[in-house]
Short mmCIF file of C-alpha atoms in Angstrom, two decimals:
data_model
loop_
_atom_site.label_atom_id
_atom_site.label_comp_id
_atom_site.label_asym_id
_atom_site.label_seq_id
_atom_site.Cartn_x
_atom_site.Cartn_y
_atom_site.Cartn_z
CA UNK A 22 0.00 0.00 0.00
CA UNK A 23 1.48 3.31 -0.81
CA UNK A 24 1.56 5.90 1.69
CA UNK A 25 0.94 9.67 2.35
CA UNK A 26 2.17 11.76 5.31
CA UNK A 27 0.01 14.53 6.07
CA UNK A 28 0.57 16.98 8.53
CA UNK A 29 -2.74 19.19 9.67
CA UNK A 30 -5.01 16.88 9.38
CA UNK A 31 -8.02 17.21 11.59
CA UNK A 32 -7.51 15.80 15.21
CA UNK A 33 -8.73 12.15 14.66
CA UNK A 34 -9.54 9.75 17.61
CA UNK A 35 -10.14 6.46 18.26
CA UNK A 36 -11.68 4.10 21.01
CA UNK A 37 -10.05 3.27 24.29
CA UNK A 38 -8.58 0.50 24.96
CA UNK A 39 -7.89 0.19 28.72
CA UNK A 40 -4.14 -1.09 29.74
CA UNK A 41 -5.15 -4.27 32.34
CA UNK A 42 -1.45 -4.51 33.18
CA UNK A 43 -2.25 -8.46 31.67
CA UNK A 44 0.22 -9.51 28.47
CA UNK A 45 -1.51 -11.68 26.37
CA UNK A 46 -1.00 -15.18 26.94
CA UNK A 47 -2.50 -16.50 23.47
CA UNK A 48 0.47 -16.76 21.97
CA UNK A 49 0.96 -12.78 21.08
CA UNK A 50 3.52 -12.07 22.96
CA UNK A 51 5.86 -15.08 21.69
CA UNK A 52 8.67 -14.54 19.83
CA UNK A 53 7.52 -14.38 16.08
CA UNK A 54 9.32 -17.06 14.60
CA UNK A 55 8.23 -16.81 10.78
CA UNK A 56 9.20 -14.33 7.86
CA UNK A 57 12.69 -13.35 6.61
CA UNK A 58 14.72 -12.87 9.77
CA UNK A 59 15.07 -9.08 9.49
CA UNK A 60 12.99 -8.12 12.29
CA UNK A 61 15.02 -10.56 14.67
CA UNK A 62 15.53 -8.65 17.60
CA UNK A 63 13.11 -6.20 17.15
CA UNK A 64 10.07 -6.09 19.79
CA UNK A 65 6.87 -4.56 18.95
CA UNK A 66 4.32 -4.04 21.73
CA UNK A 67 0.68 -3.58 21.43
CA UNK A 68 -1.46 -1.26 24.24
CA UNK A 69 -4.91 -2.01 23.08
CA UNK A 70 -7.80 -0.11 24.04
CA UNK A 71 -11.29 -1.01 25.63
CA UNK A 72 -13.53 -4.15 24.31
CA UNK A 73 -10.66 -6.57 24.24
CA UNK A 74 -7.77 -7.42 21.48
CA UNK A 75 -10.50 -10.14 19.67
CA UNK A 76 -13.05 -7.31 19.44
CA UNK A 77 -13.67 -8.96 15.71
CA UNK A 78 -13.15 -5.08 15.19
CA UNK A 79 -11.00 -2.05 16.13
CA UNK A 80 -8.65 -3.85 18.21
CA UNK A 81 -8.14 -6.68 16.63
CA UNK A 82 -7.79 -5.45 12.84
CA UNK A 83 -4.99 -3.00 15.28
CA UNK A 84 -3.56 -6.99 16.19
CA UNK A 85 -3.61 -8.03 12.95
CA UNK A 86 -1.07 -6.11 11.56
CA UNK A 87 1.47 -6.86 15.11
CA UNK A 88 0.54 -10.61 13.94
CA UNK A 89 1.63 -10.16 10.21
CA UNK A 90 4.68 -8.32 11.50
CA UNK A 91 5.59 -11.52 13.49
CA UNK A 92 5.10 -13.79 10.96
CA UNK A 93 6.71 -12.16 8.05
CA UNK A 94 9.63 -9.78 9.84
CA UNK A 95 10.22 -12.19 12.51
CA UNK A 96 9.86 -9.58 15.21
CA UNK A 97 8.78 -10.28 18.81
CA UNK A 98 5.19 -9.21 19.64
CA UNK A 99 3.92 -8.31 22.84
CA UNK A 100 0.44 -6.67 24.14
CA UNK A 101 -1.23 -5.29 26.79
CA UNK A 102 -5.09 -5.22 27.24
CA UNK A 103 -6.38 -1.98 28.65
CA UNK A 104 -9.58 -2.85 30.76
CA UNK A 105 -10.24 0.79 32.08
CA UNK A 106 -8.32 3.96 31.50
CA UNK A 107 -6.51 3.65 34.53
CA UNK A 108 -3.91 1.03 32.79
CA UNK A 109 -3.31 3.19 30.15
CA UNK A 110 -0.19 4.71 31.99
CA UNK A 111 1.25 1.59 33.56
CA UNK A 112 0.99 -0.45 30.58
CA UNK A 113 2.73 2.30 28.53
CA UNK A 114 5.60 2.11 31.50
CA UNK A 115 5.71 -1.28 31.63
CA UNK A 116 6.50 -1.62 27.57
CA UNK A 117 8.99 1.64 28.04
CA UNK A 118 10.66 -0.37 31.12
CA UNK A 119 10.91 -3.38 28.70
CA UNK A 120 12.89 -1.67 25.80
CA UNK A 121 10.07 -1.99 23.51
CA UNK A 122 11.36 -1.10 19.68
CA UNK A 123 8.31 0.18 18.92
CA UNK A 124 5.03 0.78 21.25
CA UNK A 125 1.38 0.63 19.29
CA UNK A 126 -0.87 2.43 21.46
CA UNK A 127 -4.43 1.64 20.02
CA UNK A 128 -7.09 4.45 20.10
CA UNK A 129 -8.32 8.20 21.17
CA UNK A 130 -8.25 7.53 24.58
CA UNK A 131 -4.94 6.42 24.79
CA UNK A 132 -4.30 9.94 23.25
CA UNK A 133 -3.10 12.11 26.50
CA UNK A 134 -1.01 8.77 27.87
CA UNK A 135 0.39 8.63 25.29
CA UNK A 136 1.54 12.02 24.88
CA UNK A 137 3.05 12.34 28.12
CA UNK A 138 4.88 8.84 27.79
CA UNK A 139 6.23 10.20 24.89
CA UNK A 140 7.34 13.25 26.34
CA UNK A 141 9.07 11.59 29.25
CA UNK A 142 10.56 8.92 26.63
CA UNK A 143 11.96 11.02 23.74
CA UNK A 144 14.01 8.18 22.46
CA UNK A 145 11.23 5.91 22.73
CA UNK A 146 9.28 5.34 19.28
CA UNK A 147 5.55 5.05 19.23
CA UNK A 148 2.95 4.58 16.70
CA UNK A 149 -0.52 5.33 17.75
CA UNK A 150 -3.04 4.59 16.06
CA UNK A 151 -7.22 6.39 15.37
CA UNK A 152 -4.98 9.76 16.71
CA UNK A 153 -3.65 12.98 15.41
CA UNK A 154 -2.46 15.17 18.22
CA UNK A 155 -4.17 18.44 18.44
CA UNK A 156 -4.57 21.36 21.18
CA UNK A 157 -8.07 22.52 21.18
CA UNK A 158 -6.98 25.87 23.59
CA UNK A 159 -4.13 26.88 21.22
CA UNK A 160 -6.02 25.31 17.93
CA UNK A 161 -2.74 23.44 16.70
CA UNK A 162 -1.62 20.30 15.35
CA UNK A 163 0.97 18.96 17.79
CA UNK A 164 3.45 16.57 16.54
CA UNK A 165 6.61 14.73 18.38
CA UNK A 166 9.68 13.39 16.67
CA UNK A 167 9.34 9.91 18.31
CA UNK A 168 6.01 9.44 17.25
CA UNK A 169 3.88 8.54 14.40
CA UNK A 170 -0.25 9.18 13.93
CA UNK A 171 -1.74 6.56 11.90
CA UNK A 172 -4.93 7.93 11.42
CA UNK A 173 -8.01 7.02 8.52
CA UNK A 174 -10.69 8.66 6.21
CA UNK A 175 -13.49 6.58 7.03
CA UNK A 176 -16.01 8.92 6.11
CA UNK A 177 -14.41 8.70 1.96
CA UNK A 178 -15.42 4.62 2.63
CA UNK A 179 -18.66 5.14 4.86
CA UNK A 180 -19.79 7.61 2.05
CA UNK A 181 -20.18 4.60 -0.36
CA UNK A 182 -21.77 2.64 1.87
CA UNK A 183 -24.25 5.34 2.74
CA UNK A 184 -24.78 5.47 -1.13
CA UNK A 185 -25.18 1.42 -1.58
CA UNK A 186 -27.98 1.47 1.81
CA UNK A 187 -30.15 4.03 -0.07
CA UNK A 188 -29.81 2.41 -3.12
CA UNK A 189 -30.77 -1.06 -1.47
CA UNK A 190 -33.08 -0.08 1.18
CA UNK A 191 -36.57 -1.14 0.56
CA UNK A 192 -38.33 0.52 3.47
CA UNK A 193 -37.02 3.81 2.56
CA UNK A 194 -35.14 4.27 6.17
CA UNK A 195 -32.04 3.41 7.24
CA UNK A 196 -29.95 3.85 9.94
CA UNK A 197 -26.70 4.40 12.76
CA UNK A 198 -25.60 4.91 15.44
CA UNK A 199 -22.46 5.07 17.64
CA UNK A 200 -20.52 3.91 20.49
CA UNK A 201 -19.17 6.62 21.93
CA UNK A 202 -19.59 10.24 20.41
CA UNK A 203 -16.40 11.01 19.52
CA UNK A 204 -14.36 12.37 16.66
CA UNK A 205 -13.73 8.84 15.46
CA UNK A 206 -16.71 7.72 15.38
CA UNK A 207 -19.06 9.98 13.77
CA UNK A 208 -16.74 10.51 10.97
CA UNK A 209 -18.31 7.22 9.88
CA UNK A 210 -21.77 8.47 10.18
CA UNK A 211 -21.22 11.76 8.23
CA UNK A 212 -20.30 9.84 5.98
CA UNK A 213 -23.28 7.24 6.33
CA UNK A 214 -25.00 10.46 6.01
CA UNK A 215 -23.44 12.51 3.25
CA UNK A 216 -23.65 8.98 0.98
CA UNK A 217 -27.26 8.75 1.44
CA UNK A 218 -27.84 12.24 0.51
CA UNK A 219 -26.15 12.23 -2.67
CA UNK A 220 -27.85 9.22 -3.75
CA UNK A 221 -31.69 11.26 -2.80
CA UNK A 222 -29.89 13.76 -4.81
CA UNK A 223 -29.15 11.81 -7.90
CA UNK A 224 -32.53 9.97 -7.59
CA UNK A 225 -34.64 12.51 -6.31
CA UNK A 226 -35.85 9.87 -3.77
CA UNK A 227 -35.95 10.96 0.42
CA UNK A 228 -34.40 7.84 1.86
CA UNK A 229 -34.34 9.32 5.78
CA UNK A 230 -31.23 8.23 8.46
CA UNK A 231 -32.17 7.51 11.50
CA UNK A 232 -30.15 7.80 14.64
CA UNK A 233 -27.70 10.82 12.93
CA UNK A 234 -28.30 14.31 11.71
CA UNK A 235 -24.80 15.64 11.41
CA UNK A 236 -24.43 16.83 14.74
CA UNK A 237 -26.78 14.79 16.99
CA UNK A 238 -27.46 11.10 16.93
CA UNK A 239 -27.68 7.95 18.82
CA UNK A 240 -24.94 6.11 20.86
CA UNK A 241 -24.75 3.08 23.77
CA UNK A 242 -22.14 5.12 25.59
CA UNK A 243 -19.97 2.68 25.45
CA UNK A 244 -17.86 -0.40 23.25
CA UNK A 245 -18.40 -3.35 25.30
CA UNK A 246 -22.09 -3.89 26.11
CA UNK A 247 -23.94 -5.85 23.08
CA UNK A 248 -27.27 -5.81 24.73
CA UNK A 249 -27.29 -2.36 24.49
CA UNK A 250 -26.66 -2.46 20.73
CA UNK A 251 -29.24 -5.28 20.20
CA UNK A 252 -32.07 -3.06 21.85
CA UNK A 253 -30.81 0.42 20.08
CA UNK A 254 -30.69 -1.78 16.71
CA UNK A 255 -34.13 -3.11 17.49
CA UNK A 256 -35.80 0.35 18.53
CA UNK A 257 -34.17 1.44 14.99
CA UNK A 258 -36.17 -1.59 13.26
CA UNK A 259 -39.04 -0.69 14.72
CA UNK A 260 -38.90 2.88 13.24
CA UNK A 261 -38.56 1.67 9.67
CA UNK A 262 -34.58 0.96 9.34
CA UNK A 263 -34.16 -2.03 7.44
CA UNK A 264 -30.20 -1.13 6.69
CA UNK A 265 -28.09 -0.36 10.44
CA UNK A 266 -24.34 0.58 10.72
CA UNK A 267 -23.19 0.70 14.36
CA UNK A 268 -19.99 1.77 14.64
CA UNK A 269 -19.42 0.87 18.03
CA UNK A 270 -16.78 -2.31 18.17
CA UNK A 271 -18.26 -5.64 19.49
CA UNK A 272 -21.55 -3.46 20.34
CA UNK A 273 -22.30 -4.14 16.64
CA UNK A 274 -22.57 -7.85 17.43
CA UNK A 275 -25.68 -6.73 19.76
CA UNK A 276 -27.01 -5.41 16.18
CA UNK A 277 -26.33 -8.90 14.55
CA UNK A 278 -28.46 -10.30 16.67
CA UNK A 279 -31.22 -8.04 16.54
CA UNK A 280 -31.08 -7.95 12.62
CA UNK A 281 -30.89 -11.99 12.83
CA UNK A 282 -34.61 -11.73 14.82
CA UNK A 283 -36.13 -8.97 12.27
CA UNK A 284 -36.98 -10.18 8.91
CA UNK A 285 -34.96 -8.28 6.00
CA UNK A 286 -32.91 -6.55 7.78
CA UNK A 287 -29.00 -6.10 6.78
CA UNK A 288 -25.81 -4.80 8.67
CA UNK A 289 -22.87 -2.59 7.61
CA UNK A 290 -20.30 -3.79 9.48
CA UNK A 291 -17.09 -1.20 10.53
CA UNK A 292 -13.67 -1.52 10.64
CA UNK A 293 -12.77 -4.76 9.69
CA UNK A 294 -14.72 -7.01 6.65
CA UNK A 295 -17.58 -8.04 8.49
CA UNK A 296 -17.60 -11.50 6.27
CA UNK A 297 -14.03 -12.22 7.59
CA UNK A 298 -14.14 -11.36 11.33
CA UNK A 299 -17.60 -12.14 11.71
CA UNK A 300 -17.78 -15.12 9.01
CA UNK A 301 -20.70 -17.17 10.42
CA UNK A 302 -23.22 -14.21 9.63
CA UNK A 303 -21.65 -13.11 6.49
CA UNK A 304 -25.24 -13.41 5.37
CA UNK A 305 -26.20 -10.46 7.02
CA UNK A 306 -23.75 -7.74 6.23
CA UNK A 307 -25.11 -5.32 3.41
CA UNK A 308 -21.07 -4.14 3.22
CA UNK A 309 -18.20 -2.41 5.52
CA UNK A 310 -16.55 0.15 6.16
CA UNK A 311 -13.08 -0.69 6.46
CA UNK A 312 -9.98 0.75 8.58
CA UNK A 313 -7.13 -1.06 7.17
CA UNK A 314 -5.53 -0.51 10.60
CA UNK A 315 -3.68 -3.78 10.01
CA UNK A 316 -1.42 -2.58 7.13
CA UNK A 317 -0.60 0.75 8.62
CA UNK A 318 0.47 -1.26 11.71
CA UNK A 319 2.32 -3.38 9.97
CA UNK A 320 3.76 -0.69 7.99
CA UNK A 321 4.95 1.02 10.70
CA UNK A 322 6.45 -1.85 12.62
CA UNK A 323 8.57 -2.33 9.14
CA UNK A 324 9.90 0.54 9.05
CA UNK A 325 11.51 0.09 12.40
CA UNK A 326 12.90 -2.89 11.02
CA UNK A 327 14.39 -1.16 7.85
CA UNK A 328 15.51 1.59 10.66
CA UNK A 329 12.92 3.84 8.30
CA UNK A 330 10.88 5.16 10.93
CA UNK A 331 10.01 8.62 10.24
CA UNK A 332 7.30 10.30 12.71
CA UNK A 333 4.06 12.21 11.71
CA UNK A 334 1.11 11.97 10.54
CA UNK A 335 -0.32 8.77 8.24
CA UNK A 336 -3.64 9.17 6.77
CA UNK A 337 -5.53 6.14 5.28
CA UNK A 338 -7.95 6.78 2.23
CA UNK A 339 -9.64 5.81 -0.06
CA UNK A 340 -6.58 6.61 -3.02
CA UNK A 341 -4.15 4.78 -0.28
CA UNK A 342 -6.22 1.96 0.12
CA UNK A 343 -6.27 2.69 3.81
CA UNK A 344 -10.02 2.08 4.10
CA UNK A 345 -12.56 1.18 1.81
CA UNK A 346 -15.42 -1.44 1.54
CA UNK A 347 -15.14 -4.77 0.24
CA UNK A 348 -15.99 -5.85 -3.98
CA UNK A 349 -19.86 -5.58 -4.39
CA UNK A 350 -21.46 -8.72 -4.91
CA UNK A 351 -23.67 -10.05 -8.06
CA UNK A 352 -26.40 -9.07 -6.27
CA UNK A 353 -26.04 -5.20 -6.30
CA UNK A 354 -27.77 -3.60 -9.71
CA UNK A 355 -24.63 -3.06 -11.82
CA UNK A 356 -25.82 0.22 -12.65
CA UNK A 357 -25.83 1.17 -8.53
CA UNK A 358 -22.37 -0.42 -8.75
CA UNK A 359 -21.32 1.93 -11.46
CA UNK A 360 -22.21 4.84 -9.83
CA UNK A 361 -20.19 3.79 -6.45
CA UNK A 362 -17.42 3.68 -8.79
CA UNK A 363 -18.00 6.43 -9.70
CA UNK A 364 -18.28 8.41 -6.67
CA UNK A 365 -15.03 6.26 -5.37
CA UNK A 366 -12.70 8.20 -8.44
CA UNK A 367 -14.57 11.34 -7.95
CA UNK A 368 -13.96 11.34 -3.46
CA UNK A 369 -10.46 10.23 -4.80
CA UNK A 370 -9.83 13.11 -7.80
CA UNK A 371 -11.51 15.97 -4.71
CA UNK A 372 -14.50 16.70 -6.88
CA UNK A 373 -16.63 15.35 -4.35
CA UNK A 374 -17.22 15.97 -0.67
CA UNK A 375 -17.55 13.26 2.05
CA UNK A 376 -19.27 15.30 3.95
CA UNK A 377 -23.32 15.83 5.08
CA UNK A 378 -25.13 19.14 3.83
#
């Protein structure tokens, strides 16, 4: 995957993992013992954020790419699962203390621990991932030399899948909501959004989202509880919504199981392919709205290995390949299909927005 350093990019953030002081014992934290040799030596180590490093979403698409690293470098790979934000800071310590190569915190709220570990640890490199550092008082982008922001377009990706869910929906409503309301997040949803306005648009139709207007929607408050997803999901249903994109981590399982119980009802999955991490109800996934999280970890690990490193900020898009959804199916009227295309080029070229009227 090529890549693109941009500086200035708007503050992105991410989920929060929180640091339970536990390494994984799956395995994880082994020495890698695959790949070409050329990361021997080198440790990588994972701080994930809240919801667990098998979230089938955010942190594990994060693991992935530590995973790949292992296999194909050779490089050691440890992590830490965060299970509230007070192990945010210890775990951080406890990979610095360790002589960590390279430390992957995952997610916004890992964004001020991170900061000040970095601060404290100058020759320390991280890579953190879902953040761009910004100062709201002074309105600045805030950068450090020993660290790089891998951070993702998602509303480019969610913008065609906005634009397929209008295009499919038969009930003439769809819907989203969130996990927590932050940055990270309801970039997907604007983009949810601004996709299913430009198709009513094109089509003069009046396909209506529920759950987001652009500045107020739906969330569950949190990424962990699925029960709370199933009943948002449901109470969506039952106002019309036969399409639903949570973008909420393992909540979104909650919203599996609802749509499993309704009759017609499909899923956009988030961050990861839904058919991949969530294989058994491939069925039920309209699309999703990918992160590719995975290569830019990977990436980055690499480049400590090729002694490449070079700090700022990474954006993932849609001309990058750093999120997207996955190839349409048979199934989707090739002349809707065309038209994604053709949005996809035109976000791509700049001739048209991501983002909701």
């Amino acid at each position: 995957m090529s890549r693109r350093l941009i500086r200035g990019a708007a503050a992105l953030f991410a989920l929060a993992l929180v640091a339970g002081a536990c390494s994984s014992d799956d395995g994880d934290d082994e020495e890698g013992s695959g790949g070409d040799g050329s990361g021997s030596g080198i440790t990588a180590c994972q701080v994930t954020d809240t919801g667990g490093v098998d979230d089938r979403s955010f942190n594990q698409t994060a693991n992935d790419g530590l995973k790949k690293a292992e296999d194909e470098l050779g490089v050691e790979g440890k992590v830490l699962e965060s299970q509230s934000e007070a192990d945010f800071e210890p775990n951080l310590k406890a990979f610095v203390d360790q002589g960590c190569d390279l430390i992957i915190p995952v997610g916004f709220l890992l964004d001020g621990a991170a900061q000040a570990s970095a601060q404290e640890n100058p020759d320390q490199k991280y890579s953190i991932v879902d953040v761009d550092f910004f100062d709201p008082d002074a309105g600045e982008d805030i950068s450090y030399d020993n660290v790089e922001e891998l951070t993702f377009a998602t509303d480019e990706a969610a913008f065609l899948a906005g634009y397929l869910a209008a295009g499919t929906s038969e009930s003439g409503k769809v819907g989203t909501f969130g996990g927590i309301n932050i940055p990270t997040v309801t970039i997907f949803m604007d983009g949810f959004l601004a996709g299913v306005q430009q198709y009513n648009a094109d089509n003069e139709t009046e396909v209506e989202v529920l759950g987001w207007d652009g500045s107020d929607g739906q969330f569950t408050g949190d990424f962990e509880d699925q029960d709370k997803g199933k009943q948002l999901t449901k109470s969506l249903i039952d106002e019309g919504a036969d399409i639903v994109m949570p973008v909420a981590g393992p909540v979104g399982l909650g919203s599996v199981a609802a749509a499993k119980e309704a009759d017609g009802v499909k899923i956009i999955w988030v961050d990861t392919d839904g058919c991949i991490s969530v294989a058994d109800d491939c069925d039920i996934f309209l699309t999703s709205v990918q992160k590719k999280m995975d290569v830019a970890v990977f990436d980055s690990i690499k480049s400590v290995v090729d002694d490449n490193f070079e700090a700022g900020v990474y954006k993932g898009t849609l001309e990058n390949e750093g999120v997207g959804i996955p190839e349409l199916g048979s199934d989707v009227p090739s002349e809707l299909a065309d038209k994604i295309e053709e949005y996809r080029k035109a976000i791509i070229d700049g001739s048209q927005s991501v983002s909701p009227s």
